[in-house]
PDB file of C-alpha atoms in Angstrom:
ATOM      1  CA  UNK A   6       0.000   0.000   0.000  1.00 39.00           C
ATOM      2  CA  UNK A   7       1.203   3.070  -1.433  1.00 39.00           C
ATOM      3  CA  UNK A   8       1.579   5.975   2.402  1.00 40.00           C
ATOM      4  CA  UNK A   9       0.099   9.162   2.545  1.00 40.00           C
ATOM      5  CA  UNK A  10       2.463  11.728   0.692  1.00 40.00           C
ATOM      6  CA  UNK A  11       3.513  14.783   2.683  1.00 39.00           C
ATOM      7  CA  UNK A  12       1.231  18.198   2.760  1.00 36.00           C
ATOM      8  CA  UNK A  13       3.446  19.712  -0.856  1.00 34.00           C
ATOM      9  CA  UNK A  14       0.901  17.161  -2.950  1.00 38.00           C
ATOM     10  CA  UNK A  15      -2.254  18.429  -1.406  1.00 37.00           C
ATOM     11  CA  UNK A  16      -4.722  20.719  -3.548  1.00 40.00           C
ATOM     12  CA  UNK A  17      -7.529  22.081  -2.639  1.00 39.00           C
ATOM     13  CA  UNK A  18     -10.865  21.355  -4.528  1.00 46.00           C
ATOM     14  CA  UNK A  19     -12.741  24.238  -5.633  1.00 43.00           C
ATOM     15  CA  UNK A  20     -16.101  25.003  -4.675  1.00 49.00           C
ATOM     16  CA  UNK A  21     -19.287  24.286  -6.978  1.00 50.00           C
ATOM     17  CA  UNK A  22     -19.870  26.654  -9.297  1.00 45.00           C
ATOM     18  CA  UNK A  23     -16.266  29.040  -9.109  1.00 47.00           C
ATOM     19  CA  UNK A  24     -15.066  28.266 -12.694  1.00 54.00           C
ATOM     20  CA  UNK A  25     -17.905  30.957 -13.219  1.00 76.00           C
ATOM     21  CA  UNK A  26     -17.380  34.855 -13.089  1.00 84.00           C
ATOM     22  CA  UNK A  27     -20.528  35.011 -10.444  1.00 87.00           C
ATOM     23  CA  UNK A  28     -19.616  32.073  -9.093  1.00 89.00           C
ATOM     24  CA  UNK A  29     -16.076  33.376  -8.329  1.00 91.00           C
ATOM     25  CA  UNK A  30     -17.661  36.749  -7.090  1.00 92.00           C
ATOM     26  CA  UNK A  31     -19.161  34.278  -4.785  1.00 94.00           C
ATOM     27  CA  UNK A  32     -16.849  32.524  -3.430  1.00 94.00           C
ATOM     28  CA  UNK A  33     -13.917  35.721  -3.093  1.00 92.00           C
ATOM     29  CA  UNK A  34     -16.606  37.125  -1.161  1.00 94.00           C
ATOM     30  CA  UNK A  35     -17.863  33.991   0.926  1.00 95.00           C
ATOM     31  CA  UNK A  36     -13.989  33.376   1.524  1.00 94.00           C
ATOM     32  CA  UNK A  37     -13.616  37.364   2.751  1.00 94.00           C
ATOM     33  CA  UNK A  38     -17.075  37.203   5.256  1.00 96.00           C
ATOM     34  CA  UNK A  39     -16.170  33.564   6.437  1.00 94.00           C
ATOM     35  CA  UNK A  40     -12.295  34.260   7.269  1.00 92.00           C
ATOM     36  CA  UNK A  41     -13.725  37.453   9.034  1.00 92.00           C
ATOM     37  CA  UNK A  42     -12.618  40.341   6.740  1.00 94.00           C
ATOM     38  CA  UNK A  43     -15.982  41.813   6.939  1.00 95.00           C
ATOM     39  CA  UNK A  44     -18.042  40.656  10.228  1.00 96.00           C
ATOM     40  CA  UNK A  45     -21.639  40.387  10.917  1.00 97.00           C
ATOM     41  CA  UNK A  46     -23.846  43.273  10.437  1.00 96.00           C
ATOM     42  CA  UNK A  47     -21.209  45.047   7.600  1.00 96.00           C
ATOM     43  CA  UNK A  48     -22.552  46.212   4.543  1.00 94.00           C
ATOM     44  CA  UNK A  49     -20.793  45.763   1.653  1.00 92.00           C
ATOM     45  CA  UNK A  50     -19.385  48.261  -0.519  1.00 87.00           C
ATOM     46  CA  UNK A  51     -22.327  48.890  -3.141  1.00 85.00           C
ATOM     47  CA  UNK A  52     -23.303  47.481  -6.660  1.00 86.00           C
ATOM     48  CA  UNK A  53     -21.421  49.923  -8.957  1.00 87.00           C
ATOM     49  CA  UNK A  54     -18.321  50.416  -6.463  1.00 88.00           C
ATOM     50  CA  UNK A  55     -17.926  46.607  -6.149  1.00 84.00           C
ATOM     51  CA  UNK A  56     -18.700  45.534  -9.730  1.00 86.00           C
ATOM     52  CA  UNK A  57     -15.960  48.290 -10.686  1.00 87.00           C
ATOM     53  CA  UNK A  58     -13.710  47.277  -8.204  1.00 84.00           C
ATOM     54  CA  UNK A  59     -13.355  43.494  -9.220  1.00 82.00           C
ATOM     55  CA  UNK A  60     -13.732  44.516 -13.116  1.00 86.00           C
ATOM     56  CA  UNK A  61     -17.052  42.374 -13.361  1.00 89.00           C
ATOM     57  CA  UNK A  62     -20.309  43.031 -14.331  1.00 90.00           C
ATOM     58  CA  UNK A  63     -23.542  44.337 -12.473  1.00 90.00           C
ATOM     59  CA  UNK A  64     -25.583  41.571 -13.110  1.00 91.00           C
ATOM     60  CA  UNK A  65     -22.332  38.743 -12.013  1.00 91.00           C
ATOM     61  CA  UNK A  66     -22.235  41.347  -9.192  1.00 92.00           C
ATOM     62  CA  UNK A  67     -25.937  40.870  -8.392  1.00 92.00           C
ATOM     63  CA  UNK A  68     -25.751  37.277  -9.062  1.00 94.00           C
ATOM     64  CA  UNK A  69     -22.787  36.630  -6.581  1.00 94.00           C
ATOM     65  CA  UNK A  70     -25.204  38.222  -3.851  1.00 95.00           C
ATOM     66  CA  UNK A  71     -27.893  36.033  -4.815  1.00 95.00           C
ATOM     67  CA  UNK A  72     -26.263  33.050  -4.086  1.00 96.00           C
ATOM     68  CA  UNK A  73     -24.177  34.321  -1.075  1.00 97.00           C
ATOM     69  CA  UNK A  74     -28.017  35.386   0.128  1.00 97.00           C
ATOM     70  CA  UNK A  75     -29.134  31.901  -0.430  1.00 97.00           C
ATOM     71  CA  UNK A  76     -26.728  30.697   1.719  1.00 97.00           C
ATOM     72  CA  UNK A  77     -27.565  32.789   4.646  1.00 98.00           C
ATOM     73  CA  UNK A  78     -24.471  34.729   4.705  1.00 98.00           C
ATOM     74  CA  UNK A  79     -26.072  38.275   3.244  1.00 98.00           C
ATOM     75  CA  UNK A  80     -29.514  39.591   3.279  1.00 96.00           C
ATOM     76  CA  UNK A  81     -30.372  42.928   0.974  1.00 91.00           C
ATOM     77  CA  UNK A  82     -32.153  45.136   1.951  1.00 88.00           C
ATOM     78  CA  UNK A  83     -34.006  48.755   0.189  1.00 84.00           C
ATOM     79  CA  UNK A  84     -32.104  51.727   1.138  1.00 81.00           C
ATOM     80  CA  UNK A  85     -29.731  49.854   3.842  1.00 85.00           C
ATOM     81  CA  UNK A  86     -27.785  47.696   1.156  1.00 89.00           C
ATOM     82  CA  UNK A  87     -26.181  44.547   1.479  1.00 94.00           C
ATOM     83  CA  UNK A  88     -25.477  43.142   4.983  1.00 96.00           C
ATOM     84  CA  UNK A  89     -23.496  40.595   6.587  1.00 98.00           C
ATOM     85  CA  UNK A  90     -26.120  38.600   8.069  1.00 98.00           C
ATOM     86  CA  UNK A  91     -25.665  37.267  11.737  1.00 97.00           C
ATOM     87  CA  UNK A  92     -24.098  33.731  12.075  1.00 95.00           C
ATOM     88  CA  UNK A  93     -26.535  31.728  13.012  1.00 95.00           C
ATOM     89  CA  UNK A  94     -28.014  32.085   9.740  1.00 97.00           C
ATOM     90  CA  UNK A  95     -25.260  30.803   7.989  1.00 97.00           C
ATOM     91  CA  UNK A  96     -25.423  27.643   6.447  1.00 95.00           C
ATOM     92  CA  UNK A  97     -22.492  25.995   7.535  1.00 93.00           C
ATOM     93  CA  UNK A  98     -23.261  22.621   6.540  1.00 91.00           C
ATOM     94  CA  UNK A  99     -23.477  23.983   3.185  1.00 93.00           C
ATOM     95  CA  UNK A 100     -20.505  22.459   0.848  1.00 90.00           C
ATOM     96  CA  UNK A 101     -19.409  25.774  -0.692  1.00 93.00           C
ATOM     97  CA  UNK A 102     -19.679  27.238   3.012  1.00 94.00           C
ATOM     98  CA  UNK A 103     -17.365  24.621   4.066  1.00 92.00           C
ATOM     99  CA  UNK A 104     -15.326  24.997   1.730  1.00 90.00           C
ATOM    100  CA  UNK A 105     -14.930  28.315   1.694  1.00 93.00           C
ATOM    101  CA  UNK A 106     -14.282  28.403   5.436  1.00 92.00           C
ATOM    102  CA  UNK A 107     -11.416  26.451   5.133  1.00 88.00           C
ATOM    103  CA  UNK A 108      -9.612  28.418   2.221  1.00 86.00           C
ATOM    104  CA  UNK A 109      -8.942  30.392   5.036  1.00 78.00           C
ATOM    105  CA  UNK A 110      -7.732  29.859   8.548  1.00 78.00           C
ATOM    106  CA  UNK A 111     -10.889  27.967   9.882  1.00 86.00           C
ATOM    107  CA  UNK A 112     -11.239  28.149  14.135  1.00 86.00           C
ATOM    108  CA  UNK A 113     -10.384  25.918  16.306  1.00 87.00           C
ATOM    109  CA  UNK A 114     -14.642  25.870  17.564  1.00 90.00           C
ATOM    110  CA  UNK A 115     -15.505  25.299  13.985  1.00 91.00           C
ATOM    111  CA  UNK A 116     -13.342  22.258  13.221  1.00 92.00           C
ATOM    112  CA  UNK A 117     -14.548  20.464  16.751  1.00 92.00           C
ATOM    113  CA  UNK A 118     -17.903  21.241  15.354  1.00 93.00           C
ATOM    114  CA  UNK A 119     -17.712  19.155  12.363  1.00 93.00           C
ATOM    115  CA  UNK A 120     -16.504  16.573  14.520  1.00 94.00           C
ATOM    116  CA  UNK A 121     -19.139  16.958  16.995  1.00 95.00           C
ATOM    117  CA  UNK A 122     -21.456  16.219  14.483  1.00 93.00           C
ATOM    118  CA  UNK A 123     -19.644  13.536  12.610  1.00 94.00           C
ATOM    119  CA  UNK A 124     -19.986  11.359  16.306  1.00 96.00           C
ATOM    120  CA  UNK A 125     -23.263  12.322  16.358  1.00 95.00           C
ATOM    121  CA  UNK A 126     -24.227  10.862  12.554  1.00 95.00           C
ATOM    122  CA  UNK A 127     -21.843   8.716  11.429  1.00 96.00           C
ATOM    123  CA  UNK A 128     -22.088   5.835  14.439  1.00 98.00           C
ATOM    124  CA  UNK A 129     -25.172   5.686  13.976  1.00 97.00           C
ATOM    125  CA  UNK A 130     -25.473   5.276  10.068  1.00 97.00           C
ATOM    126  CA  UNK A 131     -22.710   2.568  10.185  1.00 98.00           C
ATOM    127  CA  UNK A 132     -24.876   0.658  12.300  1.00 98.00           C
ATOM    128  CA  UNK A 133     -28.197   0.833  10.275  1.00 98.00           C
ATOM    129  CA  UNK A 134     -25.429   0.614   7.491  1.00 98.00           C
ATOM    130  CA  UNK A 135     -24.646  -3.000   8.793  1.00 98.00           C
ATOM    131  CA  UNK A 136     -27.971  -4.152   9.390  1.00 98.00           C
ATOM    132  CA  UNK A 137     -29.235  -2.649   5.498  1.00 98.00           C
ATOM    133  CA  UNK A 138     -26.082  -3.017   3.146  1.00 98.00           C
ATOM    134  CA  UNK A 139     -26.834  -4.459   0.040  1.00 98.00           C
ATOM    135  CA  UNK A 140     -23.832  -6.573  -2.201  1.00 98.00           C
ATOM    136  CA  UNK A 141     -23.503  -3.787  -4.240  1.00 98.00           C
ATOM    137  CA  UNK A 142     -23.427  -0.885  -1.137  1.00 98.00           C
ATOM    138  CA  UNK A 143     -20.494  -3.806  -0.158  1.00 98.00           C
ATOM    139  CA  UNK A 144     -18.689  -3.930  -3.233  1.00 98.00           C
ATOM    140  CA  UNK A 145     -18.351  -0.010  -3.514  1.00 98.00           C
ATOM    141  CA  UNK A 146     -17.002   0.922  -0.299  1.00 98.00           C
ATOM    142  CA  UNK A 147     -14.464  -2.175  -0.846  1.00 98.00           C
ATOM    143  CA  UNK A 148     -13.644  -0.233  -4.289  1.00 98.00           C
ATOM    144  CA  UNK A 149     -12.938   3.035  -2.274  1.00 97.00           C
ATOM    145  CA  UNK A 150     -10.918   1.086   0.118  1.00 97.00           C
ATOM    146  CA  UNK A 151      -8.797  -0.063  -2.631  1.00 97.00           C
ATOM    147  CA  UNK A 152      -8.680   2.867  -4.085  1.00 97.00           C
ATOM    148  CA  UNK A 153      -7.599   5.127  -0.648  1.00 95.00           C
ATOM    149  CA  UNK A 154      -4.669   2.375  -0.171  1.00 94.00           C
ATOM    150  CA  UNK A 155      -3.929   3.058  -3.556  1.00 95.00           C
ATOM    151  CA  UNK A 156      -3.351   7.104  -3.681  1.00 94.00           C
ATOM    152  CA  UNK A 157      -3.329   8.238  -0.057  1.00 89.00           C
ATOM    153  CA  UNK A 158      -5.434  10.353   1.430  1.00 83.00           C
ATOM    154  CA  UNK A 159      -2.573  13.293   0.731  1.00 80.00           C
ATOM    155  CA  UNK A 160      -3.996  12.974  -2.911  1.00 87.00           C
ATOM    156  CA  UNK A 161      -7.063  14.084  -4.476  1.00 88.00           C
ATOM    157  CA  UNK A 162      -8.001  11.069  -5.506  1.00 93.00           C
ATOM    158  CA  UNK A 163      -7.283   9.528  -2.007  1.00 92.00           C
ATOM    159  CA  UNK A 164      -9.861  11.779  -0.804  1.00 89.00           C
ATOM    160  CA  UNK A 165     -12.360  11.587  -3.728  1.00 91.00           C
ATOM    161  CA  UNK A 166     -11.973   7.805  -2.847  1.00 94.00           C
ATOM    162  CA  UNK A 167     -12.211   8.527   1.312  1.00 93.00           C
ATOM    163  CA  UNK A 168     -15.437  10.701   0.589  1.00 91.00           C
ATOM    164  CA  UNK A 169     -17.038   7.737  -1.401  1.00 93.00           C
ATOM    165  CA  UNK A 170     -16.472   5.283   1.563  1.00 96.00           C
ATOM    166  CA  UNK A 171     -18.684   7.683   4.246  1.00 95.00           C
ATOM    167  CA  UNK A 172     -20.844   8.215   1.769  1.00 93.00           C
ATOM    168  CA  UNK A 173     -22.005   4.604   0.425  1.00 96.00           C
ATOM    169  CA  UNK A 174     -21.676   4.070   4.548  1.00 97.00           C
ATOM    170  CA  UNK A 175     -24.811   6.823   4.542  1.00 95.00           C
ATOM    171  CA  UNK A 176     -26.350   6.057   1.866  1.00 95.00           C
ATOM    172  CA  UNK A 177     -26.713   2.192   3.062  1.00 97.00           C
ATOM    173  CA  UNK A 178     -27.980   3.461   6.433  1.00 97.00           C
ATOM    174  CA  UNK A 179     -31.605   3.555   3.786  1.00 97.00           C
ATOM    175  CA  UNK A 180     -32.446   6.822   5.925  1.00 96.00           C
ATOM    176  CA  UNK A 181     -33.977   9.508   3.560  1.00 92.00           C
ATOM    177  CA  UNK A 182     -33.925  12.354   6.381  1.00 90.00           C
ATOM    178  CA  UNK A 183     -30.094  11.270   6.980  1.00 90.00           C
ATOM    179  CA  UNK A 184     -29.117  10.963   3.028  1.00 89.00           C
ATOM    180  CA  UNK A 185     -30.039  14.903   3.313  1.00 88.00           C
ATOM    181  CA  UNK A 186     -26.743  15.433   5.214  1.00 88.00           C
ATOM    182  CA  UNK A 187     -24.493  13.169   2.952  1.00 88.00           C
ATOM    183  CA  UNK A 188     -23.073  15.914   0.475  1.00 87.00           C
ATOM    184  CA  UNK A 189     -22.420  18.159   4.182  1.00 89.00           C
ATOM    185  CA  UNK A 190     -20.722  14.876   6.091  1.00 90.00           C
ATOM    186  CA  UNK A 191     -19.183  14.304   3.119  1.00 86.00           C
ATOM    187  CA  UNK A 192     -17.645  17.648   2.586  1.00 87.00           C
ATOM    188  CA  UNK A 193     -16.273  17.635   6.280  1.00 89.00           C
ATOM    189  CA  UNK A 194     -14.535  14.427   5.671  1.00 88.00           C
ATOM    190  CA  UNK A 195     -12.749  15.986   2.575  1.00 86.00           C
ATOM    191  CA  UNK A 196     -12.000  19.110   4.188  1.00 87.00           C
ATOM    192  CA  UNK A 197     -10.604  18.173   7.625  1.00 85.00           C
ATOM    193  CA  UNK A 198      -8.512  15.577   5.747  1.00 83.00           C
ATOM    194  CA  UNK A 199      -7.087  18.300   3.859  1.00 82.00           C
ATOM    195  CA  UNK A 200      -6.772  20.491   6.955  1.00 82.00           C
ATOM    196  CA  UNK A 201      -4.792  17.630   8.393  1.00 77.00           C
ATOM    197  CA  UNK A 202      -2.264  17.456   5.639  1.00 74.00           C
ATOM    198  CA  UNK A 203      -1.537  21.040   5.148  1.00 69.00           C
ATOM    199  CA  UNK A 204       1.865  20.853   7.322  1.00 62.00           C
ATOM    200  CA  UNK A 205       2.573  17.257   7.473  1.00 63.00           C
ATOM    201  CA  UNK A 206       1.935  13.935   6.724  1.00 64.00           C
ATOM    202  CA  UNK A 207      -0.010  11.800   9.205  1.00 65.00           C
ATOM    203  CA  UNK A 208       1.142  10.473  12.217  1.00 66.00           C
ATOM    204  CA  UNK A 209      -0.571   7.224  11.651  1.00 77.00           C
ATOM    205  CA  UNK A 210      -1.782   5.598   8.844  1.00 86.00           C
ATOM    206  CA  UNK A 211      -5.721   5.540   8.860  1.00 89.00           C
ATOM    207  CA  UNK A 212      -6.135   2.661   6.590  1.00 94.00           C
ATOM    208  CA  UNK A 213      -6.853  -0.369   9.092  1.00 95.00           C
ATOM    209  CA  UNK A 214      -9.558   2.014  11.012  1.00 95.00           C
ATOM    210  CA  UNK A 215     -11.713   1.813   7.768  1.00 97.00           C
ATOM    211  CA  UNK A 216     -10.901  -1.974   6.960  1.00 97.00           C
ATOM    212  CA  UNK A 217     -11.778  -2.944  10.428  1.00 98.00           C
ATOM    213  CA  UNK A 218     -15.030  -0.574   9.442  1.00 98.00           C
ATOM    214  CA  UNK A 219     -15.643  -2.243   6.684  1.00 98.00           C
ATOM    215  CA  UNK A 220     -15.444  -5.931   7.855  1.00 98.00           C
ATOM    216  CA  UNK A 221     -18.007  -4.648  11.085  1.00 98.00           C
ATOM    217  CA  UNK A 222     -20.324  -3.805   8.225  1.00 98.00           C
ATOM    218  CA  UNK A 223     -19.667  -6.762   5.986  1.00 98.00           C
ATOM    219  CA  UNK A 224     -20.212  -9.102   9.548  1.00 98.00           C
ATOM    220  CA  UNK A 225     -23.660  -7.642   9.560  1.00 98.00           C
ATOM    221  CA  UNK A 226     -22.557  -6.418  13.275  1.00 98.00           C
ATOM    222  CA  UNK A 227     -24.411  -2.747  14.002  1.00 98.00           C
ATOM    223  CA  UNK A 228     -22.562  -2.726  17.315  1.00 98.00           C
ATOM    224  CA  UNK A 229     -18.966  -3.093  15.905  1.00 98.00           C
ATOM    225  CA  UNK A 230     -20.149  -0.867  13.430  1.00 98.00           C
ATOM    226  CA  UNK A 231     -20.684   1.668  15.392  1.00 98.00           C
ATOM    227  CA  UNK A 232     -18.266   0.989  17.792  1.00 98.00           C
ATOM    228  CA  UNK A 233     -15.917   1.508  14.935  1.00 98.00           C
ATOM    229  CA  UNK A 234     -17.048   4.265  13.659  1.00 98.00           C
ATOM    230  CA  UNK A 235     -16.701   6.343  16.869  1.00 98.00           C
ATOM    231  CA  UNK A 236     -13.233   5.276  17.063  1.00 97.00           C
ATOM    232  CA  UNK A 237     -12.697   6.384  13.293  1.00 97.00           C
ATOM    233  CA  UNK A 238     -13.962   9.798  14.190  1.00 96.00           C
ATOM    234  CA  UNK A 239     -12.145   9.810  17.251  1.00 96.00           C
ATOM    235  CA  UNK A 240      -8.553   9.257  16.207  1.00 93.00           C
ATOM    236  CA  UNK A 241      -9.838  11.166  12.948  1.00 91.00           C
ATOM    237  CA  UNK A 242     -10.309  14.171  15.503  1.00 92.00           C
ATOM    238  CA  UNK A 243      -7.094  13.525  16.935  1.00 90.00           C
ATOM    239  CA  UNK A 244      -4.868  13.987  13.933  1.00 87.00           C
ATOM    240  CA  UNK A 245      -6.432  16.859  13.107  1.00 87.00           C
ATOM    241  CA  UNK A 246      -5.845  18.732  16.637  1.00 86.00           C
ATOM    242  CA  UNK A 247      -1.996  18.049  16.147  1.00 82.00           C
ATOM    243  CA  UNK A 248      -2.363  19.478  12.910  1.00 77.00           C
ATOM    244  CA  UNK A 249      -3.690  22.410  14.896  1.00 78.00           C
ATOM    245  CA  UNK A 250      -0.876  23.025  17.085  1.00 77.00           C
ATOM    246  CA  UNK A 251       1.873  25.919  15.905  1.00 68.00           C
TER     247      UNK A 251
END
């Protein structure tokens, strides 16, 4: 099995949608409110200044704020402009949200978030997972495993392989209300992974925490699933708070 490469082979995926002038208007601004460079309750420079300012259009202008409204993270109002909104309307389990949040220099309370609510989820869908697998939900996560011992999880395709795994894992849990959190869990695998590679390789290699996963869930056995699972998340957790140190 082919070991994580060190943090210089790490890239970060862009966010839905930023190949696009709006969509870059987006995310230069979702990047500037989330990394804190203007703060709840700011307004925002105004539709000509800004449009002028970033040598764009009006209308990719106006369609930037659309979708940064969408997302909770402006609201527009007549007369007052275009506001910051308050944080707890933020989306953050949006993809582009997380993603943007971690082209800059996410906190420390954000990260343990994610995490928080990866223990909270993700034991629990392995076990349903284990007790509703079908042979084909089996035979893709055992393609992503190959395929993370393959690349690494310093590698894109490590990761794109890593995301699969959690997802088929959710997806076999046969929950519709939980499949609505799958692209969010998913994202927050990718991302923290990332974050953990940014300064060094891993301490440990992961890989035998998601084969002893994956034979819990093969074994039909919810409580070694889950069991599993919380340990994944745990040590998961763990790498990433060294990561956090200076």
């Amino acid at each position: 099995m082919r070991q994580d490469r060190g943090p210089e082979n790490v890239t970060l995926p862009l966010a839905s949608g930023s190949r696009r002038i709006h969509g870059s208007v987006a995310r230069d601004l979702g990047v500037a409110i989330l990394g804190g460079r203007y703060a709840p309750g700011d307004v925002l420079p105004g539709e000509i200044e800004f449009s002028e300012k970033l040598n764009v259009s009006r209308t990719a202008y106006r369609e930037a704020i659309r979708i940064l409204s969408a997302k909770g993270l402006v609201e527009s109002r007549p007369r007052t402009g275009t506001r910051v909104s308050q944080r707890s309307r933020w989306n953050l389990l949006d993809p582009d949200i997380l993603a943007w949040a971690f082209e800059s220099e996410p906190s420390e309370s954000f990260i343990r978030d994610l995490f928080e609510l990866r223990m909270i989820v993700e034991p629990a869908a392995a076990a349903l997972a284990a007790e509703r697998r079908s042979g084909l939900d089996l035979a893709r996560m055992g393609h992503a495993l190959e395929e993370m011992g393959r690349n690494g999880l310093a590698t894109e395709a490590g990761r794109a392989a890593d995301q699969a795994f959690h997802n088929t894992i959710l997806e076999s849990a046969r929950n519709g209300a939980l499949m609505a959190l799958s692209s969010s869990i998913a994202a927050a695998v990718t991302w923290t992974t990332i974050f953990k590679h940014r300064r060094q390789g891993l301490p440990r290699d992961p890989m035998p925490d998601h084969r002893a996963l994956y034979d819990a869930i093969v074994a039909g056995d919810p409580a070694a699933a889950r069991e599993t699972m919380t340990e994944l998340v745990r040590l998961a957790l763990a790498d990433t708070e060294l990561a956090m140190r200076p």
